[in-house]
mmCIF file of C-alpha atoms and ligand atoms in Angstrom:
data_model
loop_
_atom_site.group_PDB
_atom_site.id
_atom_site.type_symbol
_atom_site.label_atom_id
_atom_site.label_comp_id
_atom_site.label_asym_id
_atom_site.label_seq_id
_atom_site.Cartn_x
_atom_site.Cartn_y
_atom_site.Cartn_z
ATOM 1 C CA UNK A 1 -7.660 21.394 -25.608
ATOM 2 C CA UNK A 2 -5.347 18.618 -24.031
ATOM 3 C CA UNK A 3 -5.916 15.118 -25.179
ATOM 4 C CA UNK A 4 -4.203 13.802 -22.036
ATOM 5 C CA UNK A 5 -3.293 15.117 -18.281
ATOM 6 C CA UNK A 6 -0.792 13.456 -16.383
ATOM 7 C CA UNK A 7 -0.523 14.263 -12.331
ATOM 8 C CA UNK A 8 1.592 12.832 -9.796
ATOM 9 C CA UNK A 9 0.618 12.746 -6.327
ATOM 10 C CA UNK A 10 2.517 12.038 -3.292
ATOM 11 C CA UNK A 11 2.130 9.437 -0.132
ATOM 12 C CA UNK A 12 1.622 10.954 3.302
ATOM 13 C CA UNK A 13 2.347 10.008 6.501
ATOM 14 C CA UNK A 14 1.443 11.624 9.755
ATOM 15 C CA UNK A 15 4.379 12.680 12.215
ATOM 16 C CA UNK A 16 1.638 13.307 14.953
ATOM 17 C CA UNK A 17 -1.805 11.633 15.068
ATOM 18 C CA UNK A 18 -4.110 12.500 18.264
ATOM 19 C CA UNK A 19 -7.590 10.408 17.545
ATOM 20 C CA UNK A 20 -10.403 12.488 19.478
ATOM 21 C CA UNK A 21 -13.599 10.969 20.713
ATOM 22 C CA UNK A 22 -16.175 9.358 18.299
ATOM 23 C CA UNK A 23 -18.336 12.062 16.664
ATOM 24 C CA UNK A 24 -22.025 11.783 15.915
ATOM 25 C CA UNK A 25 -21.247 11.415 12.278
ATOM 26 C CA UNK A 26 -18.951 8.478 12.632
ATOM 27 C CA UNK A 27 -15.734 9.886 12.022
ATOM 28 C CA UNK A 28 -13.123 10.920 14.895
ATOM 29 C CA UNK A 29 -12.059 14.462 15.541
ATOM 30 C CA UNK A 30 -8.322 14.426 14.739
ATOM 31 C CA UNK A 31 -4.958 16.813 15.584
ATOM 32 C CA UNK A 32 -2.613 15.397 13.278
ATOM 33 C CA UNK A 33 0.479 16.685 11.490
ATOM 34 C CA UNK A 34 0.719 15.695 7.767
ATOM 35 C CA UNK A 35 3.615 15.130 5.998
ATOM 36 C CA UNK A 36 4.052 14.216 2.229
ATOM 37 C CA UNK A 37 6.768 12.026 1.151
ATOM 38 C CA UNK A 38 8.435 11.297 -2.104
ATOM 39 C CA UNK A 39 6.574 8.113 -3.124
ATOM 40 C CA UNK A 40 4.492 9.006 -6.037
ATOM 41 C CA UNK A 41 1.121 7.450 -8.029
ATOM 42 C CA UNK A 42 0.581 8.541 -11.412
ATOM 43 C CA UNK A 43 -2.491 9.504 -12.466
ATOM 44 C CA UNK A 44 -3.482 9.681 -16.301
ATOM 45 C CA UNK A 45 -6.740 11.337 -17.525
ATOM 46 C CA UNK A 46 -7.866 11.642 -20.793
ATOM 47 C CA UNK A 47 -12.000 12.585 -22.401
ATOM 48 C CA UNK A 48 -13.558 9.671 -22.807
ATOM 49 C CA UNK A 49 -17.032 9.111 -24.075
ATOM 50 C CA UNK A 50 -17.986 7.647 -20.978
ATOM 51 C CA UNK A 51 -15.855 7.221 -17.454
ATOM 52 C CA UNK A 52 -13.295 4.306 -17.083
ATOM 53 C CA UNK A 53 -10.907 3.316 -14.952
ATOM 54 C CA UNK A 54 -7.843 1.139 -15.050
ATOM 55 C CA UNK A 55 -4.737 0.405 -12.638
ATOM 56 C CA UNK A 56 -1.466 -1.073 -13.038
ATOM 57 C CA UNK A 57 1.263 -1.307 -10.553
ATOM 58 C CA UNK A 58 5.056 -0.918 -9.878
ATOM 59 C CA UNK A 59 5.757 -3.499 -6.806
ATOM 60 C CA UNK A 60 2.495 -2.816 -5.428
ATOM 61 C CA UNK A 61 -0.287 -5.172 -4.927
ATOM 62 C CA UNK A 62 -3.186 -3.747 -7.050
ATOM 63 C CA UNK A 63 -6.101 -6.211 -6.351
ATOM 64 C CA UNK A 64 -7.783 -3.987 -3.432
ATOM 65 C CA UNK A 65 -8.167 -0.956 -5.672
ATOM 66 C CA UNK A 66 -11.902 -0.895 -6.865
ATOM 67 C CA UNK A 67 -12.212 -0.063 -10.917
ATOM 68 C CA UNK A 68 -15.901 0.453 -10.762
ATOM 69 C CA UNK A 69 -17.611 4.119 -10.101
ATOM 70 C CA UNK A 70 -16.781 3.722 -6.350
ATOM 71 C CA UNK A 71 -13.269 4.186 -6.926
ATOM 72 C CA UNK A 72 -12.278 7.066 -5.336
ATOM 73 C CA UNK A 73 -10.422 8.860 -8.366
ATOM 74 C CA UNK A 74 -13.719 8.594 -10.530
ATOM 75 C CA UNK A 75 -15.940 9.646 -7.585
ATOM 76 C CA UNK A 76 -13.727 12.647 -7.612
ATOM 77 C CA UNK A 77 -14.477 13.724 -11.483
ATOM 78 C CA UNK A 78 -17.744 13.043 -11.205
ATOM 79 C CA UNK A 79 -17.722 15.780 -7.954
ATOM 80 C CA UNK A 80 -16.019 18.363 -9.915
ATOM 81 C CA UNK A 81 -18.536 17.975 -12.835
ATOM 82 C CA UNK A 82 -21.468 18.490 -10.576
ATOM 83 C CA UNK A 83 -20.084 21.502 -9.070
ATOM 84 C CA UNK A 84 -19.791 22.875 -12.977
ATOM 85 C CA UNK A 85 -23.077 20.798 -14.069
ATOM 86 C CA UNK A 86 -21.085 19.215 -16.533
ATOM 87 C CA UNK A 87 -20.401 15.597 -17.256
ATOM 88 C CA UNK A 88 -16.618 15.324 -17.217
ATOM 89 C CA UNK A 89 -16.559 11.622 -18.709
ATOM 90 C CA UNK A 90 -12.924 10.516 -18.221
ATOM 91 C CA UNK A 91 -10.791 7.630 -19.035
ATOM 92 C CA UNK A 92 -8.499 7.455 -16.006
ATOM 93 C CA UNK A 93 -5.262 5.357 -15.583
ATOM 94 C CA UNK A 94 -3.517 5.244 -11.888
ATOM 95 C CA UNK A 95 -0.054 3.677 -12.122
ATOM 96 C CA UNK A 96 0.316 3.072 -8.171
ATOM 97 C CA UNK A 97 3.683 3.032 -6.419
ATOM 98 C CA UNK A 98 1.697 3.946 -3.207
ATOM 99 C CA UNK A 99 0.884 0.429 -1.302
ATOM 100 C CA UNK A 100 -2.669 0.103 -1.256
ATOM 101 C CA UNK A 101 -4.617 0.237 2.313
ATOM 102 C CA UNK A 102 -1.604 0.872 3.593
ATOM 103 C CA UNK A 103 -2.187 3.842 6.022
ATOM 104 C CA UNK A 104 -0.320 6.283 3.388
ATOM 105 C CA UNK A 105 -3.347 7.853 1.749
ATOM 106 C CA UNK A 106 -2.832 6.247 -1.562
ATOM 107 C CA UNK A 107 -6.410 6.503 -3.008
ATOM 108 C CA UNK A 108 -6.618 10.057 -1.545
ATOM 109 C CA UNK A 109 -3.454 10.686 -3.330
ATOM 110 C CA UNK A 110 -5.332 9.652 -6.572
ATOM 111 C CA UNK A 111 -8.354 11.610 -5.635
ATOM 112 C CA UNK A 112 -6.582 14.722 -5.146
ATOM 113 C CA UNK A 113 -4.588 14.181 -8.738
ATOM 114 C CA UNK A 114 -8.193 13.383 -10.414
ATOM 115 C CA UNK A 115 -9.421 16.635 -9.421
ATOM 116 C CA UNK A 116 -6.474 18.626 -10.248
ATOM 117 C CA UNK A 117 -5.931 16.587 -13.226
ATOM 118 C CA UNK A 118 -9.661 16.665 -14.536
ATOM 119 C CA UNK A 119 -9.690 20.449 -14.084
ATOM 120 C CA UNK A 120 -6.425 20.750 -16.586
ATOM 121 C CA UNK A 121 -8.265 18.368 -18.517
ATOM 122 C CA UNK A 122 -11.643 20.504 -19.155
ATOM 123 C CA UNK A 123 -9.815 23.500 -18.462
ATOM 124 C CA UNK A 124 -12.564 24.489 -15.923
ATOM 125 C CA UNK A 125 -9.732 26.742 -13.651
ATOM 126 C CA UNK A 126 -11.923 26.185 -10.940
ATOM 127 C CA UNK A 127 -10.899 28.437 -7.611
ATOM 128 C CA UNK A 128 -8.325 26.175 -5.135
ATOM 129 C CA UNK A 129 -10.909 26.962 -2.243
ATOM 130 C CA UNK A 130 -13.541 25.241 -4.311
ATOM 131 C CA UNK A 131 -10.925 22.044 -4.991
ATOM 132 C CA UNK A 132 -10.014 21.605 -1.368
ATOM 133 C CA UNK A 133 -13.856 21.967 -0.328
ATOM 134 C CA UNK A 134 -14.696 18.772 -3.155
ATOM 135 C CA UNK A 135 -11.556 17.392 -1.711
ATOM 136 C CA UNK A 136 -12.704 17.404 1.791
ATOM 137 C CA UNK A 137 -16.008 15.545 0.897
ATOM 138 C CA UNK A 138 -14.316 12.824 -1.129
ATOM 139 C CA UNK A 139 -12.193 12.148 1.921
ATOM 140 C CA UNK A 140 -10.724 13.216 5.088
ATOM 141 C CA UNK A 141 -6.988 13.108 3.720
ATOM 142 C CA UNK A 142 -7.871 14.365 0.289
ATOM 143 C CA UNK A 143 -7.305 18.180 1.052
ATOM 144 C CA UNK A 144 -3.824 17.773 2.158
ATOM 145 C CA UNK A 145 -2.776 15.246 -0.811
ATOM 146 C CA UNK A 146 -3.861 18.435 -2.715
ATOM 147 C CA UNK A 147 -1.477 20.933 -0.951
ATOM 148 C CA UNK A 148 1.227 18.405 0.000
ATOM 149 C CA UNK A 149 4.168 19.815 2.030
ATOM 150 C CA UNK A 150 3.647 19.532 5.632
ATOM 151 C CA UNK A 151 0.376 20.785 7.333
ATOM 152 C CA UNK A 152 -1.723 20.504 10.560
ATOM 153 C CA UNK A 153 -4.985 18.606 10.162
ATOM 154 C CA UNK A 154 -7.878 19.106 12.532
ATOM 155 C CA UNK A 155 -11.920 18.443 11.865
ATOM 156 C CA UNK A 156 -11.824 14.650 10.607
ATOM 157 C CA UNK A 157 -8.331 15.648 9.002
ATOM 158 C CA UNK A 158 -9.748 17.630 6.227
ATOM 159 C CA UNK A 159 -8.778 21.270 7.570
ATOM 160 C CA UNK A 160 -5.478 21.817 6.518
ATOM 161 C CA UNK A 161 -3.203 24.352 7.635
ATOM 162 C CA UNK A 162 0.327 24.615 6.198
ATOM 163 C CA UNK A 163 3.517 24.772 8.633
ATOM 164 C CA UNK A 164 6.930 25.891 8.100
ATOM 165 C CA UNK A 165 9.591 23.601 7.653
ATOM 166 C CA UNK A 166 12.964 23.496 6.652
ATOM 167 C CA UNK A 167 15.367 21.159 5.044
ATOM 168 C CA UNK A 168 14.659 17.425 4.053
ATOM 169 C CA UNK A 169 13.815 14.782 6.341
ATOM 170 C CA UNK A 170 14.938 10.997 5.160
ATOM 171 C CA UNK A 171 12.379 7.963 5.940
ATOM 172 C CA UNK A 172 12.413 4.399 4.943
ATOM 173 C CA UNK A 173 9.097 3.735 4.263
ATOM 174 C CA UNK A 174 8.427 -0.368 4.660
ATOM 175 C CA UNK A 175 5.209 -1.138 3.368
ATOM 176 C CA UNK A 176 3.641 -4.768 3.885
ATOM 177 C CA UNK A 177 1.114 -6.860 1.691
ATOM 178 C CA UNK A 178 -1.487 -7.678 4.554
ATOM 179 C CA UNK A 179 -3.774 -4.454 3.881
ATOM 180 C CA UNK A 180 -5.225 -3.047 6.991
ATOM 181 C CA UNK A 181 -9.029 -1.354 6.675
ATOM 182 C CA UNK A 182 -8.929 1.999 8.085
ATOM 183 C CA UNK A 183 -12.431 1.996 9.785
ATOM 184 C CA UNK A 184 -11.349 -1.645 11.385
ATOM 185 C CA UNK A 185 -8.342 0.070 12.939
ATOM 186 C CA UNK A 186 -10.360 3.124 14.254
ATOM 187 C CA UNK A 187 -12.637 0.815 15.451
ATOM 188 C CA UNK A 188 -10.077 -0.943 17.411
ATOM 189 C CA UNK A 189 -8.864 1.835 18.887
ATOM 190 C CA UNK A 190 -12.388 2.661 20.400
ATOM 191 C CA UNK A 191 -12.369 -0.706 21.237
ATOM 192 C CA UNK A 192 -9.312 -0.943 23.326
ATOM 193 C CA UNK A 193 -10.068 2.463 24.952
ATOM 194 C CA UNK A 194 -13.376 1.013 26.166
ATOM 195 C CA UNK A 195 -11.676 -2.029 27.896
ATOM 196 C CA UNK A 196 -9.543 0.423 29.167
ATOM 197 C CA UNK A 197 -6.243 -0.963 27.401
ATOM 198 C CA UNK A 198 -5.382 2.295 25.553
ATOM 199 C CA UNK A 199 -5.403 5.539 26.859
ATOM 200 C CA UNK A 200 -8.075 7.956 26.329
ATOM 201 C CA UNK A 201 -7.653 10.975 24.237
ATOM 202 C CA UNK A 202 -4.670 13.071 25.624
ATOM 203 C CA UNK A 203 -2.592 15.725 24.272
ATOM 204 C CA UNK A 204 0.832 17.662 25.312
ATOM 205 C CA UNK A 205 -1.371 20.315 27.223
ATOM 206 C CA UNK A 206 -3.723 17.888 28.398
ATOM 207 C CA UNK A 207 -6.197 18.539 25.420
ATOM 208 C CA UNK A 208 -5.797 16.232 22.638
ATOM 209 C CA UNK A 209 -6.202 19.209 19.506
ATOM 210 C CA UNK A 210 -2.470 20.580 20.408
ATOM 211 C CA UNK A 211 0.120 19.762 18.305
ATOM 212 C CA UNK A 212 3.321 19.824 20.431
ATOM 213 C CA UNK A 213 5.067 23.112 19.983
ATOM 214 C CA UNK A 214 8.302 21.444 20.319
ATOM 215 C CA UNK A 215 7.904 19.307 17.115
ATOM 216 C CA UNK A 216 6.599 22.834 15.191
ATOM 217 C CA UNK A 217 9.434 24.007 16.353
ATOM 218 C CA UNK A 218 12.084 20.981 15.337
ATOM 219 C CA UNK A 219 10.468 21.505 11.876
ATOM 220 C CA UNK A 220 11.377 25.040 11.834
ATOM 221 C CA UNK A 221 14.814 24.143 13.103
ATOM 222 C CA UNK A 222 15.418 21.217 11.066
ATOM 223 C CA UNK A 223 16.195 19.140 14.021
ATOM 224 C CA UNK A 224 15.730 15.334 13.387
ATOM 225 C CA UNK A 225 16.388 14.225 16.962
ATOM 226 C CA UNK A 226 14.010 16.543 18.363
ATOM 227 C CA UNK A 227 11.359 15.426 15.558
ATOM 228 C CA UNK A 228 12.068 12.041 16.343
ATOM 229 C CA UNK A 229 11.603 12.441 19.862
ATOM 230 C CA UNK A 230 7.900 13.655 19.272
ATOM 231 C CA UNK A 231 6.758 11.460 16.602
ATOM 232 C CA UNK A 232 3.340 9.976 17.970
ATOM 233 C CA UNK A 233 0.125 7.942 16.536
ATOM 234 C CA UNK A 234 -2.602 7.059 18.731
ATOM 235 C CA UNK A 235 -3.787 4.731 15.715
ATOM 236 C CA UNK A 236 -0.275 2.641 16.393
ATOM 237 C CA UNK A 237 -1.714 0.784 19.614
ATOM 238 C CA UNK A 238 -4.620 -0.637 17.442
ATOM 239 C CA UNK A 239 -2.629 -1.202 14.135
ATOM 240 C CA UNK A 240 -0.606 -3.424 16.588
ATOM 241 C CA UNK A 241 -3.493 -4.990 18.361
ATOM 242 C CA UNK A 242 -4.733 -6.356 15.132
ATOM 243 C CA UNK A 243 -0.971 -7.281 13.812
ATOM 244 C CA UNK A 244 1.148 -7.895 16.657
ATOM 245 C CA UNK A 245 4.011 -9.177 14.185
ATOM 246 C CA UNK A 246 4.478 -5.317 13.220
ATOM 247 C CA UNK A 247 6.048 -4.550 16.978
ATOM 248 C CA UNK A 248 9.514 -6.144 16.194
ATOM 249 C CA UNK A 249 9.705 -3.746 12.690
ATOM 250 C CA UNK A 250 9.758 -0.821 15.418
ATOM 251 C CA UNK A 251 12.052 -0.831 18.234
ATOM 252 C CA UNK A 252 15.417 -3.075 18.988
ATOM 253 C CA UNK A 253 16.461 -3.016 15.278
ATOM 254 C CA UNK A 254 20.352 -3.479 15.237
ATOM 255 C CA UNK A 255 20.758 -0.845 12.989
ATOM 256 C CA UNK A 256 18.424 1.727 14.599
ATOM 257 C CA UNK A 257 16.789 4.984 13.090
ATOM 258 C CA UNK A 258 15.921 8.110 14.978
ATOM 259 C CA UNK A 259 12.862 6.948 15.691
ATOM 260 C CA UNK A 260 10.177 4.520 14.135
ATOM 261 C CA UNK A 261 5.930 4.488 13.934
ATOM 262 C CA UNK A 262 3.055 3.234 12.280
ATOM 263 C CA UNK A 263 1.874 5.123 9.253
ATOM 264 C CA UNK A 264 -2.021 6.453 9.896
ATOM 265 C CA UNK A 265 -3.709 3.412 10.360
ATOM 266 C CA UNK A 266 -1.231 1.346 9.206
ATOM 267 C CA UNK A 267 0.453 -1.456 8.179
ATOM 268 C CA UNK A 268 3.327 0.623 6.826
ATOM 269 C CA UNK A 269 6.030 1.617 9.209
ATOM 270 C CA UNK A 270 8.663 4.626 8.814
ATOM 271 C CA UNK A 271 11.530 5.104 10.007
ATOM 272 C CA UNK A 272 12.894 8.574 10.478
ATOM 273 C CA UNK A 273 16.921 8.987 9.823
ATOM 274 C CA UNK A 274 19.478 11.601 9.855
ATOM 275 C CA UNK A 275 20.415 11.618 6.438
ATOM 276 C CA UNK A 276 20.894 9.809 3.025
ATOM 277 C CA UNK A 277 23.866 7.012 4.353
ATOM 278 C CA UNK A 278 21.820 6.234 7.836
ATOM 279 C CA UNK A 279 18.548 5.714 5.774
ATOM 280 C CA UNK A 280 20.751 3.498 3.669
ATOM 281 C CA UNK A 281 22.082 1.586 6.126
ATOM 282 C CA UNK A 282 18.383 1.227 7.859
ATOM 283 C CA UNK A 283 16.749 0.118 5.033
ATOM 284 C CA UNK A 284 19.556 -2.498 4.117
ATOM 285 C CA UNK A 285 18.998 -3.627 7.648
ATOM 286 C CA UNK A 286 15.037 -3.640 7.518
ATOM 287 C CA UNK A 287 15.429 -5.969 4.441
ATOM 288 C CA UNK A 288 17.192 -8.818 6.082
ATOM 289 C CA UNK A 289 14.179 -9.009 8.702
ATOM 290 C CA UNK A 290 11.681 -11.762 8.341
ATOM 291 C CA UNK A 291 8.489 -10.611 6.414
ATOM 292 C CA UNK A 292 10.145 -7.319 4.847
ATOM 293 C CA UNK A 293 10.604 -7.639 1.367
ATOM 294 C CA UNK A 294 10.421 -3.963 0.331
ATOM 295 C CA UNK A 295 11.920 -1.316 2.140
ATOM 296 C CA UNK A 296 12.101 2.393 0.289
ATOM 297 C CA UNK A 297 14.218 5.556 1.364
ATOM 298 C CA UNK A 298 12.414 8.474 0.484
ATOM 299 C CA UNK A 299 12.458 12.259 1.336
ATOM 300 C CA UNK A 300 9.804 14.653 2.416
ATOM 301 C CA UNK A 301 8.568 17.319 2.491
ATOM 302 C CA UNK A 302 7.210 16.613 -0.873
ATOM 303 C CA UNK A 303 4.786 18.444 -3.250
ATOM 304 C CA UNK A 304 1.317 18.191 -3.721
ATOM 305 C CA UNK A 305 -1.096 16.702 -6.657
ATOM 306 C CA UNK A 306 0.168 18.321 -9.640
ATOM 307 C CA UNK A 307 0.557 18.115 -13.475
ATOM 308 C CA UNK A 308 3.596 16.899 -14.913
ATOM 309 C CA UNK A 309 2.601 16.441 -18.432
ATOM 310 C CA UNK A 310 0.077 17.198 -21.045
ATOM 311 C CA UNK A 311 -0.462 16.496 -24.565
ATOM 312 C CA UNK A 312 -2.490 18.551 -26.882
ATOM 313 C CA UNK A 313 -3.858 16.604 -30.061
ATOM 314 C CA UNK A 314 -6.456 16.652 -32.927
ATOM 315 C CA UNK A 315 -5.187 20.042 -34.326
ATOM 316 C CA UNK A 316 -3.678 20.200 -37.869
HETATM 317 O O1 C5P B 1 -12.288 10.208 5.064
HETATM 318 P P1 C5P B 1 -12.213 8.643 5.143
HETATM 319 O O2 C5P B 1 -12.781 8.431 3.988
HETATM 320 O O3 C5P B 1 -10.526 8.477 4.541
HETATM 321 O O4 C5P B 1 -12.572 7.685 6.008
HETATM 322 C C1 C5P B 1 -12.433 6.614 6.202
HETATM 323 C C2 C5P B 1 -13.049 5.752 7.592
HETATM 324 O O5 C5P B 1 -11.863 5.825 8.552
HETATM 325 C C3 C5P B 1 -13.987 6.532 7.800
HETATM 326 O O6 C5P B 1 -15.255 5.834 7.451
HETATM 327 C C4 C5P B 1 -13.839 6.384 9.491
HETATM 328 O O7 C5P B 1 -14.590 5.015 9.939
HETATM 329 C C5 C5P B 1 -12.947 6.325 9.527
HETATM 330 N N1 C5P B 1 -12.154 7.676 10.215
HETATM 331 C C6 C5P B 1 -12.451 7.694 11.207
HETATM 332 N N2 C5P B 1 -12.296 9.390 11.798
HETATM 333 C C7 C5P B 1 -11.190 10.509 10.776
HETATM 334 C C8 C5P B 1 -11.270 9.560 9.612
HETATM 335 C C9 C5P B 1 -11.560 8.529 8.971
HETATM 336 O O8 C5P B 1 -12.829 7.419 12.052
HETATM 337 N N3 C5P B 1 -11.079 11.071 11.299
#
């Protein structure tokens, strides 16, 4: 049996995010297009006498990450143990590169990594469908973080259907150290809609559940300009209402990207570019703006949570 398993898990951005009405369970219906990008947390799992959690960061503020049993990665291992009726006591270490509470699903990525990692560490061979089911119970974005790639998300985001894409897409990711809490951003959207200051749910054909066909076509054809013209996020108006200062990162840039938008519930902004040189130029310009200290060039689609190493010990 392995004494250590190392898993990498990607950040996600939403190329398209339509937020439907508030449901009875407190979640909103979603029609989203998820896209995993090459910014990864590393999650290391070891068997232990009791479960524990430690966190380190690579240029990322980690004070917002709980290390008690409320941590989503620890809850993921507990959920997997409950499924198998086993106590999977595990020491988890998360090395964060994905900004915390940034709209990039960093916590969900760690949970997806913990599921895959514990399954490997304890040699459980859990069927993929069961891992996806457990992931969906842990959080709306966790199933996508397991799969990676590019996928449509429906339900509250937990039902994922992969979509075909061609080529590589270049992004500049600009995190911000003032975290935004996801529930607060959804609540702000509801407030703005009730006040008539944000549009009610509406999609391309008048049905908010539809992902624009042109967007799926652009992804199949690797057509950056077409993709850029369809990027959309219903939560952006709410994130900007809470953080008006972010608006200056999205429009009127001297070195303009193909398109910019807030990632998920923010405050991270993402900027689609035509290729590596364009992305570097956009990044360099963004770094000259006040309040921006970090801007990373990444590509998508990236792989989902996957084991990148394991150690076997204890045998002569
Ligand atoms: O599923 P997750 O735990 O990531 O959701 C965090 C919070 O974000 C929820 O408690 C809810 O307030 C909000 N949310 C929502 N509708 C969704 C997903 C999340 O209202 N589809």
